Amino acid sequence: MNGFLKLVAFALVGSSLVFATENTIEPVWASKDVTLDTIPASQFWRGAQPVYMESDSQGKRVPKYRTEVRTRWTDKNLYFLFVCPYEELSLKPNPNPKKETNELWNWDVAEVFLGSDFQDIKHYREFEVSPQGEWIDLDVDLHKPHHEDGWIWNSGFEVSARIDRRAHIWYGAMRIPYSAIDSRPAASGNVLRVNLFRSQGPASHRQEVTWQAPLSNTFHVPKRFGLLKLGRKQQ
């Protein structure tokens, strides 16, 4: 193999360690922050370009759980809205949305994984919201034997949620301080690593729904993450 081909092969192998696909989320910029809401038809969310979670953890399509995710950004925050069709909810008894709920991932939940460190992809942040408005955020470091201990970290993010039982859809929204994930100021063209997940139903027949399938029994496979690129500011 000549030098040029070796270089190309090395680049391809190296890039596969960071990104599994070319899929990219591009949040649309908003000129000001807004009160967090869960209405897809609201003026704020109408301006977002949706992406869809529609595969299980192994990459098999699960169309009846196809989950719409809308994203926006401001100079201070990242926003996510999940639109989650469900068959049967698994909800934690006696929810307390005012306090962080450790091990929230044991019930129905929507999750965002975000990382800004392209040199150490095993270090990133995790954000979760439940249909009942419970929440948890984690500073994940996969170099540690118990990365779930990162739940004691506090990002200052906010959530809102509601359940439409007639339509069998629940909605979850997040507002995440950009400074909680990146040392750079929020700016057009900034690129982050990202993946989106959802758990649906009780443990006996739980369905996992993903944006970029981890091809594993765990969501924590950072080499399978996609990209999030902050879109241009409107003139």
Short mmCIF file of N, CA and C in Angstrom, two decimals, residues 88-209:
data_model
loop_
_atom_site.label_atom_id
_atom_site.label_comp_id
_atom_site.label_asym_id
_atom_site.label_seq_id
_atom_site.Cartn_x
_atom_site.Cartn_y
_atom_site.Cartn_z
N GLU A 88 -47.87 1.55 26.34
CA GLU A 88 -48.07 1.42 27.79
C GLU A 88 -46.92 2.12 28.49
N LEU A 89 -47.24 3.03 29.39
CA LEU A 89 -46.20 3.77 30.10
C LEU A 89 -45.76 3.02 31.36
N SER A 90 -44.48 3.10 31.63
CA SER A 90 -43.92 2.62 32.89
C SER A 90 -43.47 3.84 33.67
N LEU A 91 -44.22 4.19 34.73
CA LEU A 91 -44.00 5.43 35.46
C LEU A 91 -43.60 5.15 36.90
N LYS A 92 -42.68 5.94 37.40
CA LYS A 92 -42.24 5.81 38.78
C LYS A 92 -43.36 6.26 39.72
N PRO A 93 -43.69 5.44 40.72
CA PRO A 93 -44.70 5.87 41.68
C PRO A 93 -44.23 7.09 42.48
N ASN A 94 -45.17 7.90 42.88
CA ASN A 94 -44.89 9.06 43.73
C ASN A 94 -43.79 9.95 43.15
N PRO A 95 -43.97 10.45 41.94
CA PRO A 95 -42.92 11.25 41.32
C PRO A 95 -42.70 12.57 42.07
N ASN A 96 -41.47 13.07 42.02
CA ASN A 96 -41.14 14.35 42.62
C ASN A 96 -40.31 15.16 41.63
N PRO A 97 -40.98 15.88 40.71
CA PRO A 97 -40.25 16.62 39.68
C PRO A 97 -39.39 17.76 40.22
N LYS A 98 -39.58 18.13 41.47
CA LYS A 98 -38.82 19.24 42.03
C LYS A 98 -37.39 18.84 42.39
N LYS A 99 -37.16 17.54 42.51
CA LYS A 99 -35.82 17.06 42.85
C LYS A 99 -35.34 16.07 41.79
N GLU A 100 -34.03 15.96 41.66
CA GLU A 100 -33.45 15.02 40.70
C GLU A 100 -33.81 13.59 41.09
N THR A 101 -34.16 12.78 40.10
CA THR A 101 -34.55 11.39 40.33
C THR A 101 -33.46 10.46 39.84
N ASN A 102 -32.66 9.93 40.76
CA ASN A 102 -31.59 9.01 40.37
C ASN A 102 -32.19 7.73 39.81
N GLU A 103 -31.49 7.13 38.85
CA GLU A 103 -31.91 5.90 38.17
C GLU A 103 -33.24 6.07 37.46
N LEU A 104 -33.49 7.27 36.97
CA LEU A 104 -34.72 7.54 36.23
C LEU A 104 -34.84 6.65 35.00
N TRP A 105 -33.70 6.18 34.49
CA TRP A 105 -33.69 5.35 33.29
C TRP A 105 -34.40 4.01 33.47
N ASN A 106 -34.83 3.67 34.68
CA ASN A 106 -35.56 2.42 34.91
C ASN A 106 -37.03 2.52 34.51
N TRP A 107 -37.48 3.72 34.14
CA TRP A 107 -38.86 3.93 33.72
C TRP A 107 -38.90 4.58 32.34
N ASP A 108 -40.09 4.91 31.88
CA ASP A 108 -40.19 5.62 30.60
C ASP A 108 -39.43 6.94 30.68
N VAL A 109 -38.63 7.19 29.63
CA VAL A 109 -37.76 8.35 29.66
C VAL A 109 -37.28 8.68 28.26
N ALA A 110 -36.99 9.96 28.02
CA ALA A 110 -36.30 10.39 26.80
C ALA A 110 -34.94 10.96 27.21
N GLU A 111 -33.90 10.69 26.40
CA GLU A 111 -32.54 11.01 26.80
C GLU A 111 -31.78 11.71 25.68
N VAL A 112 -30.92 12.63 26.07
CA VAL A 112 -29.97 13.28 25.16
C VAL A 112 -28.57 13.06 25.71
N PHE A 113 -27.65 12.58 24.87
CA PHE A 113 -26.24 12.49 25.20
C PHE A 113 -25.50 13.54 24.38
N LEU A 114 -24.71 14.37 25.05
CA LEU A 114 -24.00 15.46 24.37
C LEU A 114 -22.55 15.52 24.84
N GLY A 115 -21.63 15.66 23.89
CA GLY A 115 -20.22 15.79 24.23
C GLY A 115 -19.52 16.78 23.32
N SER A 116 -18.58 17.53 23.88
CA SER A 116 -17.82 18.50 23.09
C SER A 116 -16.36 18.08 22.92
N ASP A 117 -15.93 17.02 23.62
CA ASP A 117 -14.52 16.59 23.59
C ASP A 117 -14.34 15.54 22.50
N PHE A 118 -13.75 15.92 21.39
CA PHE A 118 -13.53 14.99 20.29
C PHE A 118 -12.25 14.18 20.48
N GLN A 119 -11.45 14.53 21.46
CA GLN A 119 -10.23 13.77 21.76
C GLN A 119 -10.54 12.63 22.73
N ASP A 120 -11.46 12.85 23.62
CA ASP A 120 -11.86 11.83 24.59
C ASP A 120 -13.36 11.64 24.48
N ILE A 121 -13.78 10.77 23.58
CA ILE A 121 -15.21 10.61 23.30
C ILE A 121 -15.95 9.85 24.39
N LYS A 122 -15.22 9.31 25.36
CA LYS A 122 -15.85 8.59 26.46
C LYS A 122 -16.31 9.52 27.58
N HIS A 123 -16.13 10.81 27.39
CA HIS A 123 -16.57 11.79 28.38
C HIS A 123 -17.62 12.69 27.74
N TYR A 124 -18.83 12.67 28.29
CA TYR A 124 -19.93 13.44 27.74
C TYR A 124 -20.98 13.64 28.82
N ARG A 125 -22.06 14.34 28.49
CA ARG A 125 -23.13 14.64 29.44
C ARG A 125 -24.42 13.95 29.00
N GLU A 126 -25.21 13.57 29.97
CA GLU A 126 -26.48 12.88 29.72
C GLU A 126 -27.61 13.63 30.41
N PHE A 127 -28.73 13.80 29.68
CA PHE A 127 -29.88 14.52 30.19
C PHE A 127 -31.14 13.68 29.95
N GLU A 128 -32.00 13.57 30.96
CA GLU A 128 -33.19 12.74 30.83
C GLU A 128 -34.42 13.49 31.34
N VAL A 129 -35.57 13.19 30.72
CA VAL A 129 -36.86 13.70 31.18
C VAL A 129 -37.87 12.56 31.09
N SER A 130 -38.76 12.48 32.06
CA SER A 130 -39.80 11.46 32.08
C SER A 130 -41.13 12.07 31.69
N PRO A 131 -42.14 11.25 31.40
CA PRO A 131 -43.48 11.79 31.09
C PRO A 131 -44.08 12.56 32.24
N GLN A 132 -43.60 12.33 33.45
CA GLN A 132 -44.13 13.01 34.64
C GLN A 132 -43.33 14.26 35.01
N GLY A 133 -42.37 14.63 34.16
CA GLY A 133 -41.58 15.81 34.43
C GLY A 133 -40.42 15.59 35.37
N GLU A 134 -40.12 14.33 35.68
CA GLU A 134 -38.92 14.04 36.47
C GLU A 134 -37.69 14.24 35.59
N TRP A 135 -36.52 14.36 36.22
CA TRP A 135 -35.32 14.66 35.45
C TRP A 135 -34.07 14.14 36.16
N ILE A 136 -33.03 13.98 35.37
CA ILE A 136 -31.71 13.67 35.89
C ILE A 136 -30.69 14.13 34.86
N ASP A 137 -29.54 14.62 35.33
CA ASP A 137 -28.43 14.93 34.44
C ASP A 137 -27.17 14.29 35.01
N LEU A 138 -26.30 13.83 34.11
CA LEU A 138 -25.10 13.09 34.53
C LEU A 138 -23.88 13.57 33.76
N ASP A 139 -22.77 13.64 34.46
CA ASP A 139 -21.46 13.85 33.86
C ASP A 139 -20.85 12.46 33.68
N VAL A 140 -20.92 11.94 32.46
CA VAL A 140 -20.54 10.55 32.18
C VAL A 140 -19.06 10.46 31.81
N ASP A 141 -18.34 9.60 32.49
CA ASP A 141 -16.95 9.30 32.17
C ASP A 141 -16.81 7.79 32.12
N LEU A 142 -16.78 7.23 30.91
CA LEU A 142 -16.74 5.78 30.74
C LEU A 142 -15.39 5.18 31.14
N HIS A 143 -14.40 6.02 31.45
CA HIS A 143 -13.14 5.50 31.97
C HIS A 143 -13.30 5.00 33.40
N LYS A 144 -14.36 5.45 34.07
CA LYS A 144 -14.60 5.06 35.45
C LYS A 144 -15.47 3.81 35.51
N PRO A 145 -15.26 2.93 36.49
CA PRO A 145 -16.04 1.69 36.55
C PRO A 145 -17.52 1.91 36.82
N HIS A 146 -17.89 3.03 37.45
CA HIS A 146 -19.29 3.32 37.76
C HIS A 146 -19.63 4.72 37.24
N HIS A 147 -19.79 4.81 35.92
CA HIS A 147 -20.03 6.13 35.34
C HIS A 147 -21.37 6.72 35.79
N GLU A 148 -22.29 5.87 36.26
CA GLU A 148 -23.57 6.38 36.72
C GLU A 148 -23.44 7.25 37.98
N ASP A 149 -22.26 7.18 38.63
CA ASP A 149 -22.03 8.06 39.78
C ASP A 149 -22.01 9.53 39.38
N GLY A 150 -21.91 9.80 38.08
CA GLY A 150 -21.89 11.17 37.59
C GLY A 150 -23.20 11.91 37.79
N TRP A 151 -24.22 11.27 38.36
CA TRP A 151 -25.52 11.92 38.53
C TRP A 151 -25.45 13.03 39.57
N ILE A 152 -24.42 13.06 40.40
CA ILE A 152 -24.33 14.12 41.40
C ILE A 152 -23.96 15.46 40.78
N TRP A 153 -23.50 15.45 39.51
CA TRP A 153 -23.24 16.69 38.77
C TRP A 153 -24.55 17.42 38.51
N ASN A 154 -24.49 18.73 38.44
CA ASN A 154 -25.71 19.52 38.21
C ASN A 154 -25.48 20.54 37.11
N SER A 155 -26.21 20.42 36.03
CA SER A 155 -26.05 21.29 34.87
C SER A 155 -26.89 22.56 34.96
N GLY A 156 -27.94 22.52 35.78
CA GLY A 156 -28.88 23.64 35.81
C GLY A 156 -29.91 23.59 34.70
N PHE A 157 -30.08 22.42 34.04
CA PHE A 157 -31.04 22.35 32.94
C PHE A 157 -32.47 22.27 33.48
N GLU A 158 -33.43 22.59 32.61
CA GLU A 158 -34.84 22.60 32.98
C GLU A 158 -35.63 21.66 32.06
N VAL A 159 -36.74 21.15 32.58
CA VAL A 159 -37.59 20.25 31.79
C VAL A 159 -39.06 20.62 31.94
N SER A 160 -39.85 20.14 30.99
CA SER A 160 -41.30 20.24 31.05
C SER A 160 -41.86 19.01 30.36
N ALA A 161 -42.98 18.48 30.85
CA ALA A 161 -43.54 17.26 30.25
C ALA A 161 -45.05 17.21 30.46
N ARG A 162 -45.71 16.48 29.58
CA ARG A 162 -47.15 16.24 29.73
C ARG A 162 -47.50 14.96 28.98
N ILE A 163 -48.61 14.33 29.38
CA ILE A 163 -49.10 13.10 28.77
C ILE A 163 -50.46 13.35 28.15
N ASP A 164 -50.60 13.03 26.87
CA ASP A 164 -51.90 13.05 26.19
C ASP A 164 -52.38 11.60 26.13
N ARG A 165 -53.16 11.19 27.13
CA ARG A 165 -53.55 9.78 27.23
C ARG A 165 -54.53 9.37 26.13
N ARG A 166 -55.32 10.29 25.66
CA ARG A 166 -56.26 9.96 24.58
C ARG A 166 -55.51 9.63 23.29
N ALA A 167 -54.48 10.41 22.98
CA ALA A 167 -53.70 10.18 21.75
C ALA A 167 -52.57 9.19 21.94
N HIS A 168 -52.32 8.78 23.19
CA HIS A 168 -51.19 7.89 23.51
C HIS A 168 -49.86 8.50 23.04
N ILE A 169 -49.66 9.75 23.42
CA ILE A 169 -48.41 10.46 23.13
C ILE A 169 -48.01 11.22 24.39
N TRP A 170 -46.74 11.16 24.72
CA TRP A 170 -46.26 12.05 25.77
C TRP A 170 -45.19 12.97 25.18
N TYR A 171 -45.07 14.14 25.79
CA TYR A 171 -44.17 15.18 25.30
C TYR A 171 -43.18 15.55 26.40
N GLY A 172 -41.93 15.68 26.03
CA GLY A 172 -40.92 16.09 26.98
C GLY A 172 -40.01 17.14 26.37
N ALA A 173 -39.78 18.23 27.08
CA ALA A 173 -38.93 19.31 26.59
C ALA A 173 -37.78 19.56 27.56
N MET A 174 -36.65 20.01 27.01
CA MET A 174 -35.47 20.32 27.81
C MET A 174 -34.90 21.67 27.37
N ARG A 175 -34.38 22.40 28.34
CA ARG A 175 -33.57 23.58 28.05
C ARG A 175 -32.25 23.38 28.80
N ILE A 176 -31.16 23.23 28.02
CA ILE A 176 -29.86 22.88 28.57
C ILE A 176 -28.91 24.06 28.42
N PRO A 177 -28.33 24.57 29.50
CA PRO A 177 -27.34 25.64 29.36
C PRO A 177 -26.17 25.19 28.49
N TYR A 178 -25.87 25.97 27.46
CA TYR A 178 -24.79 25.57 26.56
C TYR A 178 -23.47 25.45 27.31
N SER A 179 -23.28 26.28 28.30
CA SER A 179 -22.03 26.26 29.06
C SER A 179 -21.85 24.97 29.85
N ALA A 180 -22.93 24.18 30.01
CA ALA A 180 -22.83 22.91 30.72
C ALA A 180 -22.21 21.82 29.87
N ILE A 181 -22.11 22.06 28.57
CA ILE A 181 -21.57 21.02 27.69
C ILE A 181 -20.33 21.42 26.92
N ASP A 182 -20.07 22.72 26.81
CA ASP A 182 -18.98 23.17 25.95
C ASP A 182 -18.29 24.36 26.60
N SER A 183 -16.97 24.37 26.56
CA SER A 183 -16.22 25.50 27.12
C SER A 183 -16.26 26.71 26.19
N ARG A 184 -16.62 26.51 24.92
CA ARG A 184 -16.73 27.61 23.97
C ARG A 184 -18.07 28.31 24.13
N PRO A 185 -18.15 29.59 23.78
CA PRO A 185 -19.46 30.23 23.70
C PRO A 185 -20.28 29.58 22.58
N ALA A 186 -21.59 29.58 22.72
CA ALA A 186 -22.45 29.09 21.65
C ALA A 186 -22.27 29.97 20.42
N ALA A 187 -22.00 29.35 19.26
CA ALA A 187 -21.76 30.12 18.04
C ALA A 187 -22.10 29.28 16.83
N SER A 188 -22.54 29.94 15.76
CA SER A 188 -22.83 29.25 14.51
C SER A 188 -21.64 28.42 14.08
N GLY A 189 -21.89 27.17 13.69
CA GLY A 189 -20.84 26.30 13.21
C GLY A 189 -20.23 25.41 14.27
N ASN A 190 -20.49 25.69 15.56
CA ASN A 190 -19.99 24.79 16.61
C ASN A 190 -20.55 23.39 16.38
N VAL A 191 -19.71 22.38 16.57
CA VAL A 191 -20.12 20.99 16.38
C VAL A 191 -19.93 20.23 17.68
N LEU A 192 -20.93 19.46 18.04
CA LEU A 192 -20.91 18.60 19.22
C LEU A 192 -21.18 17.17 18.79
N ARG A 193 -20.88 16.23 19.66
CA ARG A 193 -21.29 14.84 19.46
C ARG A 193 -22.62 14.64 20.17
N VAL A 194 -23.51 13.84 19.58
CA VAL A 194 -24.85 13.71 20.15
C VAL A 194 -25.46 12.35 19.83
N ASN A 195 -26.30 11.87 20.73
CA ASN A 195 -27.21 10.79 20.42
C ASN A 195 -28.47 10.96 21.23
N LEU A 196 -29.56 10.35 20.73
CA LEU A 196 -30.89 10.48 21.32
C LEU A 196 -31.45 9.10 21.58
N PHE A 197 -32.07 8.94 22.72
CA PHE A 197 -32.61 7.63 23.10
C PHE A 197 -33.95 7.78 23.80
N ARG A 198 -34.64 6.66 23.86
CA ARG A 198 -35.90 6.61 24.57
C ARG A 198 -36.18 5.20 25.04
N SER A 199 -36.70 5.05 26.25
CA SER A 199 -37.15 3.75 26.77
C SER A 199 -38.66 3.81 26.92
N GLN A 200 -39.36 2.74 26.48
CA GLN A 200 -40.82 2.74 26.47
C GLN A 200 -41.34 1.44 27.04
N GLY A 201 -42.24 1.54 28.02
CA GLY A 201 -42.93 0.38 28.54
C GLY A 201 -42.26 -0.28 29.74
N PRO A 202 -42.98 -1.18 30.41
CA PRO A 202 -42.45 -1.87 31.59
C PRO A 202 -41.30 -2.81 31.24
N ALA A 203 -40.54 -3.20 32.26
CA ALA A 203 -39.33 -3.99 32.05
C ALA A 203 -39.60 -5.31 31.33
N SER A 204 -40.78 -5.89 31.53
CA SER A 204 -41.08 -7.20 30.93
C SER A 204 -41.15 -7.14 29.41
N HIS A 205 -41.49 -5.98 28.85
CA HIS A 205 -41.52 -5.83 27.40
C HIS A 205 -41.10 -4.42 27.00
N ARG A 206 -40.00 -4.00 27.56
CA ARG A 206 -39.49 -2.66 27.28
C ARG A 206 -39.02 -2.54 25.84
N GLN A 207 -39.31 -1.39 25.24
CA GLN A 207 -38.86 -1.11 23.89
C GLN A 207 -37.90 0.07 23.92
N GLU A 208 -36.68 -0.14 23.41
CA GLU A 208 -35.72 0.95 23.29
C GLU A 208 -35.87 1.57 21.90
N VAL A 209 -35.80 2.89 21.84
CA VAL A 209 -35.92 3.63 20.58
C VAL A 209 -34.72 4.56 20.50
#
